[in-house]
Amino acid sequence: MYSPGTIAAISTPLGTSGIGIVRLSGSDSINIASKVFLSPKRKTLSSKSHVIQYGYIFNPETGKKIDEALISIMKSPRSYTREDIVEINCHGGIVPLREVLEVVLANGARLADPGEFTKRAFLNGRIDLAQAEAVIDIINSRTEVSLGAAMRQLEGALSTEINKITDKVFEVMVQLEAAIDFSEEDLNVLPRSELSLKLENAQRKISNLLADWENGRILREGIRTTIVGRPNVGKSSLLNALLRENRCIVTSIPGTTRDIIEETISIKGVPLVMHDTAGLRHPQNEVEQLGIELSKKSISEADLVLFVVDSSDPLHKEDKEVIKELKGKRVILVLNKSDLPSAVRETTFKNILCYERCVSTSTIKEEGINELEDVVVEVVFSGKAGHAGETLVTNRRHKSSLVKALEGITEALRALKNEESEEFVIVPLKDALESLGEIVGKVTSEDLIEGIFAQFCIGK
Ligand code: GDP
């Protein structure tokens, strides 16, 4: 069992909160916790598993009480990491959590690396690699639907599918190896046509997973969306109407001269990542003065464009300038201000704009917003239903491994059908197996593992 020492970390977000958790994992964690625990009746910490004990954390060197705490012990192997785990539930807030962490570090634990708890769960065989990655996705999930997809991955839906494919390919390899070692009279080797059928089945399963990849990617990463149109057509009113009804997560990505603000709106579970909406929210600021230049950039980076026009006003020159930028983009045409007499209709755009769907809205009367949301979901999933319930590949690493596996199997099938000798079938099949193994972590390099767990934060 992988277990270099006992690790500790603050496992809840830092900030002011009612409670916070310092977690320890490793063979020495119960011992370390006992050194720093004091119960009101001076009882020592019992090592009973899966019960909660009340007491204080104190510094054994100075005798100073640090915080009131509830301690739970989860003994190996019935724990997240399969090692002995102690969770110290103390008050939230930076000071108590830091002090509790420091005292356990001073008494024999070492600070955990990012993702090290989950890494131990993987290395100790409690979860496979795809499941470990699902933990990152659960922590980062943007909407209920993406959380659902990550949960299914954690429960092993993807791993089960990959293992089934692996078994099929493996069966074929065993048959081919046997055919090399024994002549056909000695052994019941399956005919090549049957081996082909098995490989075709594996090929189809991988293709299906890859076909749904785009949906999975959208759920995990969100669809980059921008709202464009000339000034005063109602872009910020529309954004606000969408925000009012939908949960919104704001993330800021540092790295440029000024932070790029991303807002994720969950439209019926589909995450729309709205880039740089600062200009829309505060039309007076300098960002907006960059005008058309700014919208050019956001259009070029977007997967989906909501193009807003004022339907009460004939098209301006500026509308046409925006239209020029929309070539080749997935566009939803929004005819806003439908409460006013109309000067522009859908037919106005027949020969000048290529778009997916058109929706009339009035942000003032709050009409058409719900329909717009339905249209967004339909356009994003290109009319494909049932995105919520299936096994989805949501992770780029898994996707590239699947592509490699598919190449291997396709090459093996070609060799098989061309009556080439067994070796020419076996070699690409081995590559395919290796790629499939990379997804669940059966074959993994140390670098790959390091890279994956580095995406976690400390304490996970
Ligand atoms: P932006 O410059 O494109 O972001 O446009 P705003 O959202 O700031 O709206 C410009 C003006 O149009 C404001 O006075 C809004 O109240 C008004 N407006 C926005 N949506 C509607 C609508 O659906 N109907 C009407 N009648 N006015 C609207």
Short mmCIF file of C-alpha atoms in Angstrom, two decimals, residues 172 176 192-204 405-420 424-426 428-429:
data_model
loop_
_atom_site.label_atom_id
_atom_site.label_comp_id
_atom_site.label_asym_id
_atom_site.label_seq_id
_atom_site.Cartn_x
_atom_site.Cartn_y
_atom_site.Cartn_z
CA VAL A 172 -9.17 -11.09 -29.39
CA LEU A 176 -4.31 -14.30 -31.78
CA ARG A 192 -10.87 -14.40 -38.15
CA SER A 193 -14.39 -13.36 -39.11
CA GLU A 194 -15.51 -13.78 -35.50
CA LEU A 195 -12.52 -11.89 -34.18
CA SER A 196 -13.42 -9.08 -36.59
CA LEU A 197 -16.94 -8.99 -35.22
CA LYS A 198 -15.62 -8.58 -31.68
CA LEU A 199 -13.32 -5.77 -32.72
CA GLU A 200 -16.07 -4.06 -34.68
CA ASN A 201 -18.20 -4.14 -31.58
CA ALA A 202 -15.42 -2.49 -29.55
CA GLN A 203 -14.91 0.03 -32.35
CA ARG A 204 -18.62 0.92 -32.30
CA ALA A 405 -7.57 3.33 -28.91
CA LEU A 406 -9.90 3.69 -31.88
CA GLU A 407 -6.95 4.15 -34.24
CA GLY A 408 -5.33 0.99 -32.90
CA ILE A 409 -8.47 -1.09 -33.27
CA THR A 410 -9.15 0.25 -36.76
CA GLU A 411 -5.61 -0.63 -37.83
CA ALA A 412 -5.93 -4.11 -36.30
CA LEU A 413 -9.20 -4.69 -38.14
CA ARG A 414 -7.60 -3.68 -41.41
CA ALA A 415 -4.73 -6.12 -40.88
CA LEU A 416 -7.14 -8.85 -39.84
CA LYS A 417 -9.30 -8.45 -42.94
CA ASN A 418 -6.27 -8.31 -45.24
CA GLU A 419 -5.19 -11.71 -43.92
CA GLU A 420 -1.96 -10.25 -42.58
CA PHE A 424 0.37 -7.11 -37.48
CA VAL A 425 -2.94 -7.35 -35.66
CA ILE A 426 -1.48 -7.75 -32.20
CA PRO A 428 -1.93 -2.09 -32.81
CA LEU A 429 -4.21 -3.95 -30.40
#
